[in-house]
Amino acid sequence: DADVTQTPRNRITKTGKRIMLECSQTKGHDRMYWYRQDPGLGLRLIYYSFDVKDINKGEISDGYSVSRQAQAKFSLSLESAIPNQTALYFCATSDLRTDQETQYFGPGTRLLVL
Amino acid sequence: GQNIDQPTEMTATEGAIVQINCTYQTSGFNGLFWYQQHAGEAPTFLSYNVLDGLEEKGRFSSFLSRSKGYSYLLLKELQMKDSASYLCAVLDSNYQLIWGAGTKLIIKP
Protein backbone atom coordinates (compact mmCIF):
# COMPACT_ATOMS: atom_id res chain seq x y z
CA ASP A 1 0.00 0.00 0.00
CA ALA A 2 1.15 3.52 -0.78
CA ASP A 3 2.38 5.56 2.18
CA VAL A 4 0.87 8.83 0.93
CA THR A 5 -2.44 8.73 -0.94
CA GLN A 6 -4.44 11.45 -2.64
CA THR A 7 -8.07 11.51 -3.74
CA PRO A 8 -9.32 12.12 -6.31
CA ARG A 9 -6.53 11.43 -8.81
CA ASN A 10 -8.27 13.44 -11.52
CA ARG A 11 -10.99 16.06 -11.26
CA ILE A 12 -12.82 18.29 -13.72
CA THR A 13 -14.88 21.12 -12.28
CA LYS A 14 -16.48 24.38 -13.34
CA THR A 15 -15.57 27.93 -12.46
CA GLY A 16 -17.09 28.97 -9.12
CA LYS A 17 -17.45 25.48 -7.69
CA ARG A 18 -15.99 24.55 -4.31
CA ILE A 19 -13.89 21.42 -4.33
CA MET A 20 -11.81 19.48 -1.86
CA LEU A 21 -8.67 17.44 -2.41
CA GLU A 22 -7.77 14.93 0.26
CA CYS A 23 -4.47 13.51 1.43
CA SER A 24 -3.82 10.63 3.82
CA GLN A 25 -0.55 9.17 5.06
CA THR A 26 0.51 6.07 6.95
CA LYS A 27 4.11 7.17 7.51
CA GLY A 28 3.42 8.62 10.95
CA HIS A 29 4.94 11.95 9.93
CA ASP A 30 4.02 15.14 11.73
CA ARG A 31 4.56 17.51 8.82
CA MET A 32 2.33 17.72 5.77
CA TYR A 33 2.37 19.99 2.72
CA TRP A 34 0.29 20.95 -0.29
CA TYR A 35 2.02 21.99 -3.53
CA ARG A 36 0.88 22.85 -7.00
CA GLN A 37 2.97 22.29 -10.09
CA ASP A 38 2.58 24.11 -13.38
CA PRO A 39 4.69 23.45 -16.48
CA GLY A 40 8.02 25.28 -16.29
CA LEU A 41 7.38 26.71 -12.84
CA GLY A 42 8.36 23.85 -10.55
CA LEU A 43 6.74 23.11 -7.22
CA ARG A 44 5.06 25.96 -5.36
CA LEU A 45 4.01 25.63 -1.73
CA ILE A 46 0.36 26.41 -0.95
CA TYR A 47 0.01 25.50 2.74
CA TYR A 48 1.85 23.42 5.29
CA SER A 49 1.19 22.00 8.73
CA PHE A 50 3.69 20.87 11.34
CA ASP A 51 1.09 19.17 13.54
CA VAL A 52 -2.68 18.89 13.98
CA LYS A 53 -3.17 22.40 15.44
CA ASP A 54 -0.67 24.14 13.18
CA ILE A 55 -1.54 25.67 9.79
CA ASN A 56 0.80 27.94 7.82
CA LYS A 57 0.46 29.79 4.53
CA GLY A 58 2.92 29.07 1.80
CA GLU A 59 3.98 31.03 -1.24
CA ILE A 60 0.59 30.96 -3.03
CA SER A 61 -2.23 30.48 -0.49
CA ASP A 62 -4.76 32.95 -1.96
CA GLY A 63 -7.91 31.14 -3.11
CA TYR A 64 -7.10 28.02 -1.09
CA SER A 65 -7.79 26.79 2.44
CA VAL A 66 -6.73 23.68 4.34
CA SER A 67 -7.82 21.50 7.22
CA ARG A 68 -5.65 19.16 9.29
CA GLN A 69 -8.26 16.84 10.71
CA ALA A 70 -5.80 14.39 12.21
CA GLN A 71 -2.10 13.66 12.08
CA ALA A 72 -2.68 11.45 9.07
CA LYS A 73 -5.05 13.67 7.06
CA PHE A 74 -4.60 17.04 5.37
CA SER A 75 -7.26 18.43 3.03
CA LEU A 76 -7.00 21.26 0.51
CA SER A 77 -10.08 23.24 -0.53
CA LEU A 78 -10.58 25.59 -3.45
CA GLU A 79 -13.32 27.91 -2.22
CA SER A 80 -14.41 29.10 -5.65
CA ALA A 81 -12.42 27.44 -8.40
CA ILE A 82 -11.05 29.51 -11.29
CA PRO A 83 -9.38 28.36 -14.52
CA ASN A 84 -5.88 29.44 -13.48
CA GLN A 85 -6.07 26.92 -10.64
CA THR A 86 -5.83 24.21 -13.26
CA ALA A 87 -2.66 22.37 -12.24
CA LEU A 88 -1.16 19.20 -10.80
CA TYR A 89 -1.50 19.16 -7.01
CA PHE A 90 0.80 17.19 -4.73
CA CYS A 91 0.59 16.38 -1.05
CA ALA A 92 3.83 15.59 0.79
CA THR A 93 4.93 14.55 4.28
CA SER A 94 8.16 14.81 6.23
CA ASP A 95 9.66 14.17 9.64
CA LEU A 96 12.61 16.27 10.78
CA ARG A 97 13.44 14.03 13.73
CA THR A 98 13.98 10.83 11.81
CA ASP A 99 14.60 11.76 8.19
CA GLN A 100 16.27 15.18 7.89
CA GLU A 101 13.11 16.65 6.36
CA THR A 102 13.08 14.40 3.30
CA GLN A 103 9.66 14.95 1.75
CA TYR A 104 7.62 12.02 0.47
CA PHE A 105 5.00 12.77 -2.13
CA GLY A 106 1.58 11.42 -2.95
CA PRO A 107 0.77 10.46 -6.56
CA GLY A 108 -0.82 13.83 -7.34
CA THR A 109 -4.26 15.12 -8.31
CA ARG A 110 -4.74 16.52 -11.78
CA LEU A 111 -7.32 19.32 -11.63
CA LEU A 112 -8.97 20.97 -14.59
CA VAL A 113 -11.17 24.03 -14.00
CA LEU A 114 -13.38 24.93 -16.95
CA GLY B 1 15.44 36.77 -1.81
CA GLN B 2 15.98 33.06 -2.07
CA ASN B 3 16.92 31.56 -5.39
CA ILE B 4 17.83 28.22 -6.87
CA ASP B 5 19.11 27.97 -10.43
CA GLN B 6 19.42 24.90 -12.60
CA PRO B 7 19.39 24.45 -16.38
CA THR B 8 15.96 24.09 -17.92
CA GLU B 9 16.80 21.20 -20.20
CA MET B 10 19.72 18.90 -21.04
CA THR B 11 20.22 16.18 -23.61
CA ALA B 12 22.53 13.18 -23.30
CA THR B 13 23.17 9.86 -24.98
CA GLU B 14 22.31 6.44 -23.62
CA GLY B 15 25.35 4.92 -21.86
CA ALA B 16 27.04 8.29 -21.34
CA ILE B 17 27.56 10.47 -18.25
CA VAL B 18 25.71 13.71 -17.52
CA GLN B 19 26.19 16.35 -14.81
CA ILE B 20 23.27 18.53 -13.74
CA ASN B 21 24.30 21.68 -11.88
CA CYS B 22 22.45 23.61 -9.21
CA THR B 23 23.42 26.93 -7.63
CA TYR B 24 21.61 28.43 -4.68
CA GLN B 25 21.26 31.56 -2.60
CA THR B 26 19.16 30.97 0.48
CA SER B 27 18.71 32.35 3.98
CA GLY B 28 20.64 29.68 5.81
CA PHE B 29 21.39 26.12 4.81
CA ASN B 30 20.37 22.83 6.38
CA GLY B 31 20.94 20.51 3.48
CA LEU B 32 20.37 20.05 -0.24
CA PHE B 33 18.13 17.47 -1.88
CA TRP B 34 17.87 16.00 -5.36
CA TYR B 35 14.61 14.49 -6.55
CA GLN B 36 13.69 12.69 -9.75
CA GLN B 37 10.31 13.28 -11.36
CA HIS B 38 8.98 11.39 -14.37
CA ALA B 39 6.38 13.23 -16.42
CA GLY B 40 3.00 13.31 -14.68
CA GLU B 41 4.30 11.46 -11.64
CA ALA B 42 5.32 12.39 -8.10
CA PRO B 43 8.88 13.51 -7.27
CA THR B 44 10.94 10.76 -5.65
CA PHE B 45 13.92 11.26 -3.35
CA LEU B 46 17.38 10.65 -4.81
CA SER B 47 19.95 12.17 -2.47
CA TYR B 48 20.67 14.46 0.45
CA ASN B 49 23.90 16.40 1.09
CA VAL B 50 24.60 18.51 4.14
CA LEU B 51 28.42 18.33 4.25
CA ASP B 52 30.84 19.25 1.47
CA GLY B 53 31.89 16.47 -0.80
CA LEU B 54 30.62 13.66 -2.96
CA GLU B 55 27.92 11.15 -2.00
CA GLU B 56 27.74 8.11 -4.26
CA LYS B 57 24.72 5.87 -4.61
CA GLY B 58 24.95 3.38 -7.44
CA ARG B 59 24.88 5.13 -10.82
CA PHE B 60 23.97 8.44 -9.19
CA SER B 61 26.31 10.75 -7.24
CA SER B 62 25.69 14.14 -5.70
CA PHE B 63 28.28 16.77 -4.82
CA LEU B 64 28.04 19.80 -2.55
CA SER B 65 30.19 22.88 -2.00
CA ARG B 66 28.60 25.06 0.67
CA SER B 67 31.15 27.86 0.28
CA LYS B 68 30.27 28.17 -3.41
CA GLY B 69 26.51 27.58 -3.02
CA TYR B 70 26.82 24.83 -5.59
CA SER B 71 25.79 21.24 -6.11
CA TYR B 72 25.69 18.80 -8.98
CA LEU B 73 24.01 15.49 -9.68
CA LEU B 74 26.08 13.07 -11.73
CA LEU B 75 24.37 10.27 -13.61
CA LYS B 76 26.53 7.51 -15.06
CA GLU B 77 25.77 4.77 -17.60
CA LEU B 78 22.63 6.57 -18.66
CA GLN B 79 19.57 4.49 -19.40
CA MET B 80 16.44 5.49 -21.28
CA LYS B 81 14.48 5.27 -18.03
CA ASP B 82 16.60 8.14 -16.66
CA SER B 83 14.67 10.51 -18.92
CA ALA B 84 12.93 12.68 -16.32
CA SER B 85 13.10 16.03 -14.59
CA TYR B 86 15.62 16.45 -11.79
CA LEU B 87 14.71 18.86 -9.01
CA CYS B 88 17.20 20.57 -6.71
CA ALA B 89 15.87 21.79 -3.34
CA VAL B 90 17.54 23.51 -0.37
CA LEU B 91 16.42 23.36 3.27
CA ASP B 92 16.78 26.91 4.60
CA SER B 93 17.36 28.20 8.14
CA ASN B 94 13.63 27.78 8.96
CA TYR B 95 13.69 24.20 7.69
CA GLN B 96 11.62 25.23 4.69
CA LEU B 97 12.38 23.50 1.37
CA ILE B 98 13.13 25.94 -1.43
CA TRP B 99 12.66 24.28 -4.83
CA GLY B 100 14.37 24.87 -8.14
CA ALA B 101 12.25 24.72 -11.31
CA GLY B 102 13.85 21.45 -12.35
CA THR B 103 16.05 20.23 -15.22
CA LYS B 104 14.40 18.13 -17.90
CA LEU B 105 16.85 15.45 -19.00
CA ILE B 106 16.31 13.91 -22.43
CA ILE B 107 18.15 10.67 -23.19
CA LYS B 108 18.75 9.77 -26.84
CA PRO B 109 19.62 6.27 -28.07
PDB file of C-alpha atoms in Angstrom:
ATOM      1  CA  ASP A   1       0.000   0.000   0.000  1.00  0.00           C
ATOM      2  CA  ALA A   2       1.152   3.521  -0.776  1.00  0.00           C
ATOM      3  CA  ASP A   3       2.382   5.557   2.185  1.00  0.00           C
ATOM      4  CA  VAL A   4       0.869   8.831   0.925  1.00  0.00           C
ATOM      5  CA  THR A   5      -2.436   8.730  -0.945  1.00  0.00           C
ATOM      6  CA  GLN A   6      -4.445  11.446  -2.638  1.00  0.00           C
ATOM      7  CA  THR A   7      -8.069  11.508  -3.739  1.00  0.00           C
ATOM      8  CA  PRO A   8      -9.322  12.119  -6.311  1.00  0.00           C
ATOM      9  CA  ARG A   9      -6.533  11.433  -8.815  1.00  0.00           C
ATOM     10  CA  ASN A  10      -8.272  13.444 -11.518  1.00  0.00           C
ATOM     11  CA  ARG A  11     -10.987  16.062 -11.258  1.00  0.00           C
ATOM     12  CA  ILE A  12     -12.819  18.289 -13.716  1.00  0.00           C
ATOM     13  CA  THR A  13     -14.882  21.121 -12.282  1.00  0.00           C
ATOM     14  CA  LYS A  14     -16.475  24.375 -13.343  1.00  0.00           C
ATOM     15  CA  THR A  15     -15.572  27.933 -12.458  1.00  0.00           C
ATOM     16  CA  GLY A  16     -17.093  28.971  -9.120  1.00  0.00           C
ATOM     17  CA  LYS A  17     -17.452  25.483  -7.688  1.00  0.00           C
ATOM     18  CA  ARG A  18     -15.991  24.549  -4.307  1.00  0.00           C
ATOM     19  CA  ILE A  19     -13.889  21.420  -4.334  1.00  0.00           C
ATOM     20  CA  MET A  20     -11.806  19.478  -1.858  1.00  0.00           C
ATOM     21  CA  LEU A  21      -8.671  17.444  -2.412  1.00  0.00           C
ATOM     22  CA  GLU A  22      -7.770  14.926   0.256  1.00  0.00           C
ATOM     23  CA  CYS A  23      -4.473  13.509   1.430  1.00  0.00           C
ATOM     24  CA  SER A  24      -3.816  10.629   3.818  1.00  0.00           C
ATOM     25  CA  GLN A  25      -0.546   9.167   5.057  1.00  0.00           C
ATOM     26  CA  THR A  26       0.509   6.073   6.953  1.00  0.00           C
ATOM     27  CA  LYS A  27       4.115   7.167   7.511  1.00  0.00           C
ATOM     28  CA  GLY A  28       3.421   8.623  10.954  1.00  0.00           C
ATOM     29  CA  HIS A  29       4.944  11.947   9.926  1.00  0.00           C
ATOM     30  CA  ASP A  30       4.020  15.143  11.729  1.00  0.00           C
ATOM     31  CA  ARG A  31       4.563  17.511   8.821  1.00  0.00           C
ATOM     32  CA  MET A  32       2.334  17.721   5.770  1.00  0.00           C
ATOM     33  CA  TYR A  33       2.375  19.990   2.722  1.00  0.00           C
ATOM     34  CA  TRP A  34       0.293  20.953  -0.292  1.00  0.00           C
ATOM     35  CA  TYR A  35       2.022  21.988  -3.529  1.00  0.00           C
ATOM     36  CA  ARG A  36       0.883  22.851  -6.999  1.00  0.00           C
ATOM     37  CA  GLN A  37       2.965  22.291 -10.088  1.00  0.00           C
ATOM     38  CA  ASP A  38       2.583  24.109 -13.382  1.00  0.00           C
ATOM     39  CA  PRO A  39       4.687  23.449 -16.479  1.00  0.00           C
ATOM     40  CA  GLY A  40       8.016  25.279 -16.295  1.00  0.00           C
ATOM     41  CA  LEU A  41       7.379  26.706 -12.835  1.00  0.00           C
ATOM     42  CA  GLY A  42       8.365  23.854 -10.554  1.00  0.00           C
ATOM     43  CA  LEU A  43       6.740  23.110  -7.221  1.00  0.00           C
ATOM     44  CA  ARG A  44       5.064  25.962  -5.362  1.00  0.00           C
ATOM     45  CA  LEU A  45       4.013  25.627  -1.732  1.00  0.00           C
ATOM     46  CA  ILE A  46       0.355  26.414  -0.952  1.00  0.00           C
ATOM     47  CA  TYR A  47       0.006  25.502   2.743  1.00  0.00           C
ATOM     48  CA  TYR A  48       1.850  23.422   5.286  1.00  0.00           C
ATOM     49  CA  SER A  49       1.191  21.995   8.727  1.00  0.00           C
ATOM     50  CA  PHE A  50       3.690  20.871  11.343  1.00  0.00           C
ATOM     51  CA  ASP A  51       1.091  19.168  13.543  1.00  0.00           C
ATOM     52  CA  VAL A  52      -2.677  18.892  13.978  1.00  0.00           C
ATOM     53  CA  LYS A  53      -3.172  22.401  15.436  1.00  0.00           C
ATOM     54  CA  ASP A  54      -0.674  24.135  13.184  1.00  0.00           C
ATOM     55  CA  ILE A  55      -1.536  25.671   9.786  1.00  0.00           C
ATOM     56  CA  ASN A  56       0.800  27.940   7.824  1.00  0.00           C
ATOM     57  CA  LYS A  57       0.463  29.787   4.530  1.00  0.00           C
ATOM     58  CA  GLY A  58       2.921  29.068   1.800  1.00  0.00           C
ATOM     59  CA  GLU A  59       3.976  31.031  -1.243  1.00  0.00           C
ATOM     60  CA  ILE A  60       0.587  30.963  -3.026  1.00  0.00           C
ATOM     61  CA  SER A  61      -2.226  30.485  -0.487  1.00  0.00           C
ATOM     62  CA  ASP A  62      -4.763  32.945  -1.959  1.00  0.00           C
ATOM     63  CA  GLY A  63      -7.913  31.142  -3.114  1.00  0.00           C
ATOM     64  CA  TYR A  64      -7.102  28.021  -1.087  1.00  0.00           C
ATOM     65  CA  SER A  65      -7.789  26.788   2.440  1.00  0.00           C
ATOM     66  CA  VAL A  66      -6.727  23.685   4.336  1.00  0.00           C
ATOM     67  CA  SER A  67      -7.817  21.498   7.218  1.00  0.00           C
ATOM     68  CA  ARG A  68      -5.648  19.156   9.286  1.00  0.00           C
ATOM     69  CA  GLN A  69      -8.256  16.842  10.707  1.00  0.00           C
ATOM     70  CA  ALA A  70      -5.801  14.388  12.213  1.00  0.00           C
ATOM     71  CA  GLN A  71      -2.095  13.660  12.077  1.00  0.00           C
ATOM     72  CA  ALA A  72      -2.677  11.445   9.066  1.00  0.00           C
ATOM     73  CA  LYS A  73      -5.047  13.671   7.058  1.00  0.00           C
ATOM     74  CA  PHE A  74      -4.601  17.042   5.374  1.00  0.00           C
ATOM     75  CA  SER A  75      -7.264  18.432   3.028  1.00  0.00           C
ATOM     76  CA  LEU A  76      -6.997  21.262   0.510  1.00  0.00           C
ATOM     77  CA  SER A  77     -10.080  23.241  -0.535  1.00  0.00           C
ATOM     78  CA  LEU A  78     -10.583  25.592  -3.449  1.00  0.00           C
ATOM     79  CA  GLU A  79     -13.324  27.915  -2.223  1.00  0.00           C
ATOM     80  CA  SER A  80     -14.409  29.099  -5.654  1.00  0.00           C
ATOM     81  CA  ALA A  81     -12.416  27.440  -8.402  1.00  0.00           C
ATOM     82  CA  ILE A  82     -11.053  29.512 -11.287  1.00  0.00           C
ATOM     83  CA  PRO A  83      -9.384  28.364 -14.523  1.00  0.00           C
ATOM     84  CA  ASN A  84      -5.876  29.442 -13.477  1.00  0.00           C
ATOM     85  CA  GLN A  85      -6.074  26.920 -10.636  1.00  0.00           C
ATOM     86  CA  THR A  86      -5.827  24.209 -13.262  1.00  0.00           C
ATOM     87  CA  ALA A  87      -2.660  22.367 -12.239  1.00  0.00           C
ATOM     88  CA  LEU A  88      -1.159  19.196 -10.805  1.00  0.00           C
ATOM     89  CA  TYR A  89      -1.502  19.158  -7.008  1.00  0.00           C
ATOM     90  CA  PHE A  90       0.795  17.187  -4.725  1.00  0.00           C
ATOM     91  CA  CYS A  91       0.592  16.378  -1.051  1.00  0.00           C
ATOM     92  CA  ALA A  92       3.830  15.588   0.789  1.00  0.00           C
ATOM     93  CA  THR A  93       4.926  14.547   4.276  1.00  0.00           C
ATOM     94  CA  SER A  94       8.162  14.809   6.230  1.00  0.00           C
ATOM     95  CA  ASP A  95       9.656  14.175   9.641  1.00  0.00           C
ATOM     96  CA  LEU A  96      12.612  16.269  10.775  1.00  0.00           C
ATOM     97  CA  ARG A  97      13.442  14.033  13.734  1.00  0.00           C
ATOM     98  CA  THR A  98      13.977  10.832  11.814  1.00  0.00           C
ATOM     99  CA  ASP A  99      14.596  11.756   8.191  1.00  0.00           C
ATOM    100  CA  GLN A 100      16.272  15.177   7.894  1.00  0.00           C
ATOM    101  CA  GLU A 101      13.107  16.652   6.360  1.00  0.00           C
ATOM    102  CA  THR A 102      13.078  14.404   3.298  1.00  0.00           C
ATOM    103  CA  GLN A 103       9.660  14.953   1.753  1.00  0.00           C
ATOM    104  CA  TYR A 104       7.615  12.018   0.467  1.00  0.00           C
ATOM    105  CA  PHE A 105       5.004  12.769  -2.133  1.00  0.00           C
ATOM    106  CA  GLY A 106       1.585  11.424  -2.947  1.00  0.00           C
ATOM    107  CA  PRO A 107       0.773  10.456  -6.560  1.00  0.00           C
ATOM    108  CA  GLY A 108      -0.823  13.826  -7.345  1.00  0.00           C
ATOM    109  CA  THR A 109      -4.265  15.125  -8.315  1.00  0.00           C
ATOM    110  CA  ARG A 110      -4.735  16.516 -11.783  1.00  0.00           C
ATOM    111  CA  LEU A 111      -7.316  19.322 -11.632  1.00  0.00           C
ATOM    112  CA  LEU A 112      -8.974  20.974 -14.593  1.00  0.00           C
ATOM    113  CA  VAL A 113     -11.165  24.032 -14.001  1.00  0.00           C
ATOM    114  CA  LEU A 114     -13.378  24.927 -16.947  1.00  0.00           C
TER     115      LEU A 114
ATOM    116  CA  GLY B   1      15.443  36.766  -1.807  1.00  0.00           C
ATOM    117  CA  GLN B   2      15.977  33.058  -2.069  1.00  0.00           C
ATOM    118  CA  ASN B   3      16.915  31.563  -5.386  1.00  0.00           C
ATOM    119  CA  ILE B   4      17.829  28.217  -6.870  1.00  0.00           C
ATOM    120  CA  ASP B   5      19.113  27.971 -10.428  1.00  0.00           C
ATOM    121  CA  GLN B   6      19.425  24.902 -12.598  1.00  0.00           C
ATOM    122  CA  PRO B   7      19.392  24.449 -16.382  1.00  0.00           C
ATOM    123  CA  THR B   8      15.955  24.091 -17.920  1.00  0.00           C
ATOM    124  CA  GLU B   9      16.805  21.201 -20.199  1.00  0.00           C
ATOM    125  CA  MET B  10      19.716  18.905 -21.036  1.00  0.00           C
ATOM    126  CA  THR B  11      20.219  16.184 -23.614  1.00  0.00           C
ATOM    127  CA  ALA B  12      22.527  13.179 -23.298  1.00  0.00           C
ATOM    128  CA  THR B  13      23.169   9.857 -24.985  1.00  0.00           C
ATOM    129  CA  GLU B  14      22.313   6.440 -23.615  1.00  0.00           C
ATOM    130  CA  GLY B  15      25.349   4.923 -21.859  1.00  0.00           C
ATOM    131  CA  ALA B  16      27.041   8.288 -21.345  1.00  0.00           C
ATOM    132  CA  ILE B  17      27.556  10.470 -18.248  1.00  0.00           C
ATOM    133  CA  VAL B  18      25.707  13.713 -17.520  1.00  0.00           C
ATOM    134  CA  GLN B  19      26.188  16.345 -14.811  1.00  0.00           C
ATOM    135  CA  ILE B  20      23.269  18.534 -13.739  1.00  0.00           C
ATOM    136  CA  ASN B  21      24.303  21.678 -11.876  1.00  0.00           C
ATOM    137  CA  CYS B  22      22.450  23.609  -9.211  1.00  0.00           C
ATOM    138  CA  THR B  23      23.421  26.926  -7.627  1.00  0.00           C
ATOM    139  CA  TYR B  24      21.608  28.426  -4.682  1.00  0.00           C
ATOM    140  CA  GLN B  25      21.262  31.564  -2.601  1.00  0.00           C
ATOM    141  CA  THR B  26      19.161  30.965   0.483  1.00  0.00           C
ATOM    142  CA  SER B  27      18.709  32.346   3.982  1.00  0.00           C
ATOM    143  CA  GLY B  28      20.643  29.678   5.808  1.00  0.00           C
ATOM    144  CA  PHE B  29      21.393  26.121   4.809  1.00  0.00           C
ATOM    145  CA  ASN B  30      20.370  22.829   6.378  1.00  0.00           C
ATOM    146  CA  GLY B  31      20.937  20.506   3.476  1.00  0.00           C
ATOM    147  CA  LEU B  32      20.372  20.048  -0.244  1.00  0.00           C
ATOM    148  CA  PHE B  33      18.131  17.466  -1.879  1.00  0.00           C
ATOM    149  CA  TRP B  34      17.871  16.004  -5.359  1.00  0.00           C
ATOM    150  CA  TYR B  35      14.607  14.490  -6.545  1.00  0.00           C
ATOM    151  CA  GLN B  36      13.688  12.693  -9.751  1.00  0.00           C
ATOM    152  CA  GLN B  37      10.310  13.283 -11.357  1.00  0.00           C
ATOM    153  CA  HIS B  38       8.982  11.391 -14.369  1.00  0.00           C
ATOM    154  CA  ALA B  39       6.384  13.234 -16.419  1.00  0.00           C
ATOM    155  CA  GLY B  40       3.003  13.309 -14.683  1.00  0.00           C
ATOM    156  CA  GLU B  41       4.303  11.458 -11.641  1.00  0.00           C
ATOM    157  CA  ALA B  42       5.321  12.392  -8.102  1.00  0.00           C
ATOM    158  CA  PRO B  43       8.881  13.510  -7.274  1.00  0.00           C
ATOM    159  CA  THR B  44      10.936  10.764  -5.655  1.00  0.00           C
ATOM    160  CA  PHE B  45      13.920  11.265  -3.352  1.00  0.00           C
ATOM    161  CA  LEU B  46      17.380  10.647  -4.812  1.00  0.00           C
ATOM    162  CA  SER B  47      19.951  12.170  -2.465  1.00  0.00           C
ATOM    163  CA  TYR B  48      20.669  14.464   0.451  1.00  0.00           C
ATOM    164  CA  ASN B  49      23.902  16.405   1.085  1.00  0.00           C
ATOM    165  CA  VAL B  50      24.603  18.509   4.143  1.00  0.00           C
ATOM    166  CA  LEU B  51      28.417  18.331   4.251  1.00  0.00           C
ATOM    167  CA  ASP B  52      30.842  19.247   1.469  1.00  0.00           C
ATOM    168  CA  GLY B  53      31.887  16.466  -0.800  1.00  0.00           C
ATOM    169  CA  LEU B  54      30.616  13.660  -2.956  1.00  0.00           C
ATOM    170  CA  GLU B  55      27.918  11.152  -2.004  1.00  0.00           C
ATOM    171  CA  GLU B  56      27.741   8.109  -4.256  1.00  0.00           C
ATOM    172  CA  LYS B  57      24.716   5.871  -4.610  1.00  0.00           C
ATOM    173  CA  GLY B  58      24.948   3.383  -7.444  1.00  0.00           C
ATOM    174  CA  ARG B  59      24.876   5.134 -10.816  1.00  0.00           C
ATOM    175  CA  PHE B  60      23.970   8.444  -9.188  1.00  0.00           C
ATOM    176  CA  SER B  61      26.309  10.746  -7.245  1.00  0.00           C
ATOM    177  CA  SER B  62      25.686  14.143  -5.695  1.00  0.00           C
ATOM    178  CA  PHE B  63      28.276  16.768  -4.824  1.00  0.00           C
ATOM    179  CA  LEU B  64      28.040  19.798  -2.550  1.00  0.00           C
ATOM    180  CA  SER B  65      30.190  22.880  -2.001  1.00  0.00           C
ATOM    181  CA  ARG B  66      28.597  25.057   0.674  1.00  0.00           C
ATOM    182  CA  SER B  67      31.148  27.865   0.279  1.00  0.00           C
ATOM    183  CA  LYS B  68      30.267  28.169  -3.409  1.00  0.00           C
ATOM    184  CA  GLY B  69      26.512  27.580  -3.024  1.00  0.00           C
ATOM    185  CA  TYR B  70      26.824  24.829  -5.592  1.00  0.00           C
ATOM    186  CA  SER B  71      25.794  21.242  -6.107  1.00  0.00           C
ATOM    187  CA  TYR B  72      25.692  18.796  -8.977  1.00  0.00           C
ATOM    188  CA  LEU B  73      24.007  15.495  -9.680  1.00  0.00           C
ATOM    189  CA  LEU B  74      26.084  13.065 -11.729  1.00  0.00           C
ATOM    190  CA  LEU B  75      24.365  10.273 -13.607  1.00  0.00           C
ATOM    191  CA  LYS B  76      26.532   7.508 -15.064  1.00  0.00           C
ATOM    192  CA  GLU B  77      25.766   4.769 -17.604  1.00  0.00           C
ATOM    193  CA  LEU B  78      22.627   6.565 -18.663  1.00  0.00           C
ATOM    194  CA  GLN B  79      19.573   4.489 -19.399  1.00  0.00           C
ATOM    195  CA  MET B  80      16.436   5.489 -21.283  1.00  0.00           C
ATOM    196  CA  LYS B  81      14.482   5.274 -18.028  1.00  0.00           C
ATOM    197  CA  ASP B  82      16.604   8.143 -16.660  1.00  0.00           C
ATOM    198  CA  SER B  83      14.670  10.515 -18.925  1.00  0.00           C
ATOM    199  CA  ALA B  84      12.931  12.676 -16.325  1.00  0.00           C
ATOM    200  CA  SER B  85      13.098  16.030 -14.588  1.00  0.00           C
ATOM    201  CA  TYR B  86      15.623  16.451 -11.786  1.00  0.00           C
ATOM    202  CA  LEU B  87      14.710  18.856  -9.006  1.00  0.00           C
ATOM    203  CA  CYS B  88      17.196  20.571  -6.713  1.00  0.00           C
ATOM    204  CA  ALA B  89      15.866  21.792  -3.338  1.00  0.00           C
ATOM    205  CA  VAL B  90      17.537  23.512  -0.370  1.00  0.00           C
ATOM    206  CA  LEU B  91      16.420  23.362   3.266  1.00  0.00           C
ATOM    207  CA  ASP B  92      16.779  26.905   4.599  1.00  0.00           C
ATOM    208  CA  SER B  93      17.363  28.198   8.140  1.00  0.00           C
ATOM    209  CA  ASN B  94      13.635  27.776   8.956  1.00  0.00           C
ATOM    210  CA  TYR B  95      13.689  24.196   7.690  1.00  0.00           C
ATOM    211  CA  GLN B  96      11.617  25.226   4.694  1.00  0.00           C
ATOM    212  CA  LEU B  97      12.377  23.502   1.373  1.00  0.00           C
ATOM    213  CA  ILE B  98      13.127  25.938  -1.434  1.00  0.00           C
ATOM    214  CA  TRP B  99      12.663  24.283  -4.829  1.00  0.00           C
ATOM    215  CA  GLY B 100      14.365  24.873  -8.143  1.00  0.00           C
ATOM    216  CA  ALA B 101      12.245  24.720 -11.308  1.00  0.00           C
ATOM    217  CA  GLY B 102      13.854  21.448 -12.353  1.00  0.00           C
ATOM    218  CA  THR B 103      16.046  20.228 -15.215  1.00  0.00           C
ATOM    219  CA  LYS B 104      14.404  18.134 -17.901  1.00  0.00           C
ATOM    220  CA  LEU B 105      16.853  15.447 -19.003  1.00  0.00           C
ATOM    221  CA  ILE B 106      16.313  13.909 -22.433  1.00  0.00           C
ATOM    222  CA  ILE B 107      18.154  10.667 -23.186  1.00  0.00           C
ATOM    223  CA  LYS B 108      18.750   9.770 -26.835  1.00  0.00           C
ATOM    224  CA  PRO B 109      19.618   6.271 -28.066  1.00  0.00           C
TER     225      PRO B 109
END
